[in-house]
Amino acid sequence: QIQTAIKRAIADYEGRPWWFNQKIATFSTIAGDEYYTTSDLADIPNIVRIESAMITNGGFKTPLQPVNYMDLDQEQTAASTGLPYAYTVFTNQIRLFPIPDATYTVTLSYIYKFAALSADADTNSWMTDGEELIRQAAKKRIALDYLQADDLAARFSAMEQNALESLMSENRQRRPVK
């Protein structure tokens, strides 16, 4: 029950951009290949959200625009080749449009989902950087789901909110000042 509560608490917060779950990685396109998978970038199945996608051509970076999969699917043909300017994500694959006609470097900035915790000794940044937030959120879930103790759940909810505000404050401090 505790493991389940911890996993559910992590799931509630893992889609947010925190300093500890952001990553930057690159992969190279291949002329004629429109789909890119774990063989091109191992993180692809664990990308929660792409914050930025850039393509480098001749030393110059250009943003790739996110598009809806169905819209791209209607436009894409084998004859559509060139420097990609759009991308979509579907079934743990990144699809580029148009189909690359050469080797380019794609740089992604994204929110990363850590591997699921399975053993009691497992750890990741949620158990270190976000520990207080996850602990309070898990305690709230246990109080609600298993103990049916609304008074305890309310107390843990307030503690979760305090931990969230503290973590958000630290997150803001780790970002550049405008």
PDB file of C-alpha atoms in Angstrom:
ATOM      1  CA  GLN A   1       0.000   0.000   0.000  1.00  0.00           C
ATOM      2  CA  ILE A   2       2.844   2.367   0.783  1.00  0.00           C
ATOM      3  CA  GLN A   3       4.604   1.611  -2.522  1.00  0.00           C
ATOM      4  CA  THR A   4       1.351   2.188  -4.405  1.00  0.00           C
ATOM      5  CA  ALA A   5       0.778   5.494  -2.607  1.00  0.00           C
ATOM      6  CA  ILE A   6       4.338   6.629  -3.399  1.00  0.00           C
ATOM      7  CA  LYS A   7       4.001   5.691  -7.075  1.00  0.00           C
ATOM      8  CA  ARG A   8       0.661   7.515  -7.336  1.00  0.00           C
ATOM      9  CA  ALA A   9       2.133  10.589  -5.635  1.00  0.00           C
ATOM     10  CA  ILE A  10       5.024  10.622  -8.099  1.00  0.00           C
ATOM     11  CA  ALA A  11       2.581  10.248 -11.012  1.00  0.00           C
ATOM     12  CA  ASP A  12       0.714  13.342  -9.778  1.00  0.00           C
ATOM     13  CA  TYR A  13       3.823  15.522 -10.005  1.00  0.00           C
ATOM     14  CA  GLU A  14       6.124  13.989 -12.637  1.00  0.00           C
ATOM     15  CA  GLY A  15       4.614  15.956 -15.530  1.00  0.00           C
ATOM     16  CA  ARG A  16       5.727  19.266 -14.061  1.00  0.00           C
ATOM     17  CA  PRO A  17       9.076  20.802 -14.984  1.00  0.00           C
ATOM     18  CA  TRP A  18      11.405  20.514 -11.987  1.00  0.00           C
ATOM     19  CA  TRP A  19      15.147  21.110 -12.080  1.00  0.00           C
ATOM     20  CA  PHE A  20      15.707  17.411 -11.437  1.00  0.00           C
ATOM     21  CA  ASN A  21      13.484  15.960 -14.198  1.00  0.00           C
ATOM     22  CA  GLN A  22      14.594  18.132 -17.102  1.00  0.00           C
ATOM     23  CA  LYS A  23      16.991  16.796 -19.702  1.00  0.00           C
ATOM     24  CA  ILE A  24      18.655  17.833 -22.935  1.00  0.00           C
ATOM     25  CA  ALA A  25      19.705  15.234 -25.482  1.00  0.00           C
ATOM     26  CA  THR A  26      20.469  14.948 -29.160  1.00  0.00           C
ATOM     27  CA  PHE A  27      20.023  12.415 -31.912  1.00  0.00           C
ATOM     28  CA  SER A  28      21.007  12.386 -35.561  1.00  0.00           C
ATOM     29  CA  THR A  29      18.553  12.030 -38.391  1.00  0.00           C
ATOM     30  CA  ILE A  30      19.091   9.596 -41.220  1.00  0.00           C
ATOM     31  CA  ALA A  31      18.219  10.510 -44.801  1.00  0.00           C
ATOM     32  CA  GLY A  32      14.935   8.827 -45.667  1.00  0.00           C
ATOM     33  CA  ASP A  33      13.942   7.961 -42.070  1.00  0.00           C
ATOM     34  CA  GLU A  34      10.931   9.787 -40.666  1.00  0.00           C
ATOM     35  CA  TYR A  35      10.496   7.856 -37.379  1.00  0.00           C
ATOM     36  CA  TYR A  36      12.974   7.913 -34.473  1.00  0.00           C
ATOM     37  CA  THR A  37      12.836   5.482 -31.559  1.00  0.00           C
ATOM     38  CA  THR A  38      14.861   4.219 -28.605  1.00  0.00           C
ATOM     39  CA  SER A  39      17.567   3.060 -30.999  1.00  0.00           C
ATOM     40  CA  ASP A  40      18.120   6.750 -31.839  1.00  0.00           C
ATOM     41  CA  LEU A  41      17.559   8.176 -28.338  1.00  0.00           C
ATOM     42  CA  ALA A  42      17.026   5.817 -25.385  1.00  0.00           C
ATOM     43  CA  ASP A  43      14.941   8.383 -23.455  1.00  0.00           C
ATOM     44  CA  ILE A  44      12.142   8.615 -26.034  1.00  0.00           C
ATOM     45  CA  PRO A  45       9.675   6.330 -24.176  1.00  0.00           C
ATOM     46  CA  ASN A  46      10.278   8.288 -20.953  1.00  0.00           C
ATOM     47  CA  ILE A  47       9.675  11.754 -22.369  1.00  0.00           C
ATOM     48  CA  VAL A  48       6.697  13.268 -20.587  1.00  0.00           C
ATOM     49  CA  ARG A  49       6.717  16.490 -22.581  1.00  0.00           C
ATOM     50  CA  ILE A  50       9.055  18.087 -25.084  1.00  0.00           C
ATOM     51  CA  GLU A  51       9.743  21.669 -24.065  1.00  0.00           C
ATOM     52  CA  SER A  52      11.913  22.533 -27.081  1.00  0.00           C
ATOM     53  CA  ALA A  53      13.016  20.785 -30.266  1.00  0.00           C
ATOM     54  CA  MET A  54      15.734  22.279 -32.468  1.00  0.00           C
ATOM     55  CA  ILE A  55      17.319  21.037 -35.664  1.00  0.00           C
ATOM     56  CA  THR A  56      20.855  22.002 -36.658  1.00  0.00           C
ATOM     57  CA  ASN A  57      21.710  22.535 -40.297  1.00  0.00           C
ATOM     58  CA  GLY A  58      25.042  24.021 -41.343  1.00  0.00           C
ATOM     59  CA  GLY A  59      25.761  25.182 -37.810  1.00  0.00           C
ATOM     60  CA  PHE A  60      22.445  27.029 -37.449  1.00  0.00           C
ATOM     61  CA  LYS A  61      19.694  25.892 -35.099  1.00  0.00           C
ATOM     62  CA  THR A  62      16.063  26.192 -36.161  1.00  0.00           C
ATOM     63  CA  PRO A  63      13.074  25.332 -33.977  1.00  0.00           C
ATOM     64  CA  LEU A  64      10.979  22.323 -34.912  1.00  0.00           C
ATOM     65  CA  GLN A  65       7.275  23.029 -34.527  1.00  0.00           C
ATOM     66  CA  PRO A  66       5.091  20.519 -32.656  1.00  0.00           C
ATOM     67  CA  VAL A  67       2.123  19.368 -34.726  1.00  0.00           C
ATOM     68  CA  ASN A  68      -0.812  17.031 -34.278  1.00  0.00           C
ATOM     69  CA  TYR A  69      -0.089  13.468 -35.410  1.00  0.00           C
ATOM     70  CA  MET A  70      -3.195  13.242 -37.619  1.00  0.00           C
ATOM     71  CA  ASP A  71      -2.387  16.533 -39.360  1.00  0.00           C
ATOM     72  CA  LEU A  72       1.163  15.388 -40.072  1.00  0.00           C
ATOM     73  CA  ASP A  73      -0.067  11.974 -41.207  1.00  0.00           C
ATOM     74  CA  GLN A  74      -2.326  13.592 -43.809  1.00  0.00           C
ATOM     75  CA  GLU A  75       0.522  15.732 -45.175  1.00  0.00           C
ATOM     76  CA  GLN A  76       3.379  13.224 -45.151  1.00  0.00           C
ATOM     77  CA  THR A  77       4.202  11.394 -48.381  1.00  0.00           C
ATOM     78  CA  ALA A  78       7.347   9.612 -49.483  1.00  0.00           C
ATOM     79  CA  ALA A  79       7.986  12.596 -51.770  1.00  0.00           C
ATOM     80  CA  SER A  80       7.995  15.012 -48.815  1.00  0.00           C
ATOM     81  CA  THR A  81      11.717  15.256 -48.094  1.00  0.00           C
ATOM     82  CA  GLY A  82      13.976  18.082 -47.006  1.00  0.00           C
ATOM     83  CA  LEU A  83      15.046  19.878 -43.849  1.00  0.00           C
ATOM     84  CA  PRO A  84      12.415  18.983 -41.217  1.00  0.00           C
ATOM     85  CA  TYR A  85      10.514  21.867 -39.665  1.00  0.00           C
ATOM     86  CA  ALA A  86       7.867  19.951 -37.681  1.00  0.00           C
ATOM     87  CA  TYR A  87       7.593  16.945 -35.408  1.00  0.00           C
ATOM     88  CA  THR A  88       5.027  14.875 -33.600  1.00  0.00           C
ATOM     89  CA  VAL A  89       5.194  12.144 -30.961  1.00  0.00           C
ATOM     90  CA  PHE A  90       3.125   8.989 -31.274  1.00  0.00           C
ATOM     91  CA  THR A  91       3.567   5.426 -29.951  1.00  0.00           C
ATOM     92  CA  ASN A  92       6.909   6.268 -28.333  1.00  0.00           C
ATOM     93  CA  GLN A  93       8.320   7.529 -31.615  1.00  0.00           C
ATOM     94  CA  ILE A  94       9.275  10.975 -32.848  1.00  0.00           C
ATOM     95  CA  ARG A  95       8.152  11.588 -36.408  1.00  0.00           C
ATOM     96  CA  LEU A  96       9.698  14.401 -38.462  1.00  0.00           C
ATOM     97  CA  PHE A  97       8.196  16.386 -41.329  1.00  0.00           C
ATOM     98  CA  PRO A  98       9.264  16.484 -44.011  1.00  0.00           C
ATOM     99  CA  ILE A  99      11.285  13.281 -44.083  1.00  0.00           C
ATOM    100  CA  PRO A 100      14.960  14.239 -43.602  1.00  0.00           C
ATOM    101  CA  ASP A 101      16.972  14.346 -46.814  1.00  0.00           C
ATOM    102  CA  ALA A 102      20.321  14.324 -44.991  1.00  0.00           C
ATOM    103  CA  THR A 103      21.892  13.880 -41.574  1.00  0.00           C
ATOM    104  CA  TYR A 104      20.898  16.636 -39.147  1.00  0.00           C
ATOM    105  CA  THR A 105      21.239  16.953 -35.384  1.00  0.00           C
ATOM    106  CA  VAL A 106      18.014  17.234 -33.400  1.00  0.00           C
ATOM    107  CA  THR A 107      18.330  18.691 -29.892  1.00  0.00           C
ATOM    108  CA  LEU A 108      15.476  18.065 -27.475  1.00  0.00           C
ATOM    109  CA  SER A 109      14.825  19.702 -24.115  1.00  0.00           C
ATOM    110  CA  TYR A 110      12.220  17.704 -22.234  1.00  0.00           C
ATOM    111  CA  ILE A 111      10.595  16.616 -19.032  1.00  0.00           C
ATOM    112  CA  TYR A 112      11.814  13.125 -18.205  1.00  0.00           C
ATOM    113  CA  LYS A 113       9.946  10.330 -16.423  1.00  0.00           C
ATOM    114  CA  PHE A 114      12.242   8.328 -14.161  1.00  0.00           C
ATOM    115  CA  ALA A 115      12.122   4.528 -14.185  1.00  0.00           C
ATOM    116  CA  ALA A 116       9.444   3.215 -11.846  1.00  0.00           C
ATOM    117  CA  LEU A 117      10.548   2.347  -8.343  1.00  0.00           C
ATOM    118  CA  SER A 118      10.059  -1.357  -7.692  1.00  0.00           C
ATOM    119  CA  ALA A 119      12.184  -2.409  -4.715  1.00  0.00           C
ATOM    120  CA  ASP A 120      12.245  -0.790  -1.287  1.00  0.00           C
ATOM    121  CA  ALA A 121      15.879   0.223  -1.778  1.00  0.00           C
ATOM    122  CA  ASP A 122      15.233   1.862  -5.186  1.00  0.00           C
ATOM    123  CA  THR A 123      15.743   5.584  -5.381  1.00  0.00           C
ATOM    124  CA  ASN A 124      15.648   8.467  -7.822  1.00  0.00           C
ATOM    125  CA  SER A 125      15.308  12.237  -7.599  1.00  0.00           C
ATOM    126  CA  TRP A 126      11.746  11.933  -6.324  1.00  0.00           C
ATOM    127  CA  MET A 127      13.160  10.178  -3.270  1.00  0.00           C
ATOM    128  CA  THR A 128      15.849  12.825  -2.705  1.00  0.00           C
ATOM    129  CA  ASP A 129      15.012  16.236  -4.210  1.00  0.00           C
ATOM    130  CA  GLY A 130      11.232  15.777  -4.021  1.00  0.00           C
ATOM    131  CA  GLU A 131      11.163  13.511  -0.966  1.00  0.00           C
ATOM    132  CA  GLU A 132       9.124  15.748   1.358  1.00  0.00           C
ATOM    133  CA  LEU A 133       6.447  16.385  -1.275  1.00  0.00           C
ATOM    134  CA  ILE A 134       6.119  12.720  -2.214  1.00  0.00           C
ATOM    135  CA  ARG A 135       6.122  11.589   1.422  1.00  0.00           C
ATOM    136  CA  GLN A 136       3.288  13.959   2.377  1.00  0.00           C
ATOM    137  CA  ALA A 137       1.277  13.170  -0.766  1.00  0.00           C
ATOM    138  CA  ALA A 138       1.651   9.424  -0.129  1.00  0.00           C
ATOM    139  CA  LYS A 139       0.603   9.817   3.511  1.00  0.00           C
ATOM    140  CA  LYS A 140      -2.482  11.756   2.380  1.00  0.00           C
ATOM    141  CA  ARG A 141      -3.412   8.968  -0.052  1.00  0.00           C
ATOM    142  CA  ILE A 142      -2.998   6.293   2.621  1.00  0.00           C
ATOM    143  CA  ALA A 143      -5.132   8.294   5.054  1.00  0.00           C
ATOM    144  CA  LEU A 144      -7.852   8.695   2.429  1.00  0.00           C
ATOM    145  CA  ASP A 145      -7.758   5.355   0.626  1.00  0.00           C
ATOM    146  CA  TYR A 146      -6.926   2.882   3.382  1.00  0.00           C
ATOM    147  CA  LEU A 147      -7.560   4.487   6.762  1.00  0.00           C
ATOM    148  CA  GLN A 148     -10.615   6.536   5.722  1.00  0.00           C
ATOM    149  CA  ALA A 149      -9.305   9.176   8.114  1.00  0.00           C
ATOM    150  CA  ASP A 150     -10.403  12.507   6.673  1.00  0.00           C
ATOM    151  CA  ASP A 151      -8.865  14.452   9.566  1.00  0.00           C
ATOM    152  CA  LEU A 152      -5.438  12.893   8.954  1.00  0.00           C
ATOM    153  CA  ALA A 153      -5.817  13.349   5.202  1.00  0.00           C
ATOM    154  CA  ALA A 154      -6.563  17.058   5.703  1.00  0.00           C
ATOM    155  CA  ARG A 155      -3.469  17.420   7.886  1.00  0.00           C
ATOM    156  CA  PHE A 156      -1.261  15.608   5.366  1.00  0.00           C
ATOM    157  CA  SER A 157      -2.816  17.616   2.524  1.00  0.00           C
ATOM    158  CA  ALA A 158      -1.748  20.846   4.239  1.00  0.00           C
ATOM    159  CA  MET A 159       1.744  19.414   4.733  1.00  0.00           C
ATOM    160  CA  GLU A 160       1.808  18.352   1.072  1.00  0.00           C
ATOM    161  CA  GLN A 161       0.842  21.896   0.038  1.00  0.00           C
ATOM    162  CA  ASN A 162       3.652  23.339   2.170  1.00  0.00           C
ATOM    163  CA  ALA A 163       6.138  20.897   0.659  1.00  0.00           C
ATOM    164  CA  LEU A 164       4.901  21.760  -2.838  1.00  0.00           C
ATOM    165  CA  GLU A 165       5.320  25.486  -2.203  1.00  0.00           C
ATOM    166  CA  SER A 166       8.812  24.898  -0.835  1.00  0.00           C
ATOM    167  CA  LEU A 167       9.811  22.778  -3.830  1.00  0.00           C
ATOM    168  CA  MET A 168       8.325  25.323  -6.242  1.00  0.00           C
ATOM    169  CA  SER A 169      10.287  28.081  -4.511  1.00  0.00           C
ATOM    170  CA  GLU A 170      13.516  26.135  -4.888  1.00  0.00           C
ATOM    171  CA  ASN A 171      12.624  25.404  -8.515  1.00  0.00           C
ATOM    172  CA  ARG A 172      12.157  29.145  -9.192  1.00  0.00           C
ATOM    173  CA  GLN A 173      15.493  29.939  -7.506  1.00  0.00           C
ATOM    174  CA  ARG A 174      17.276  27.506  -9.808  1.00  0.00           C
ATOM    175  CA  ARG A 175      16.036  29.317 -12.939  1.00  0.00           C
ATOM    176  CA  PRO A 176      17.715  32.336 -14.493  1.00  0.00           C
ATOM    177  CA  VAL A 177      16.478  35.736 -13.351  1.00  0.00           C
ATOM    178  CA  LYS A 178      14.959  37.911 -16.073  1.00  0.00           C
TER     179      LYS A 178
END
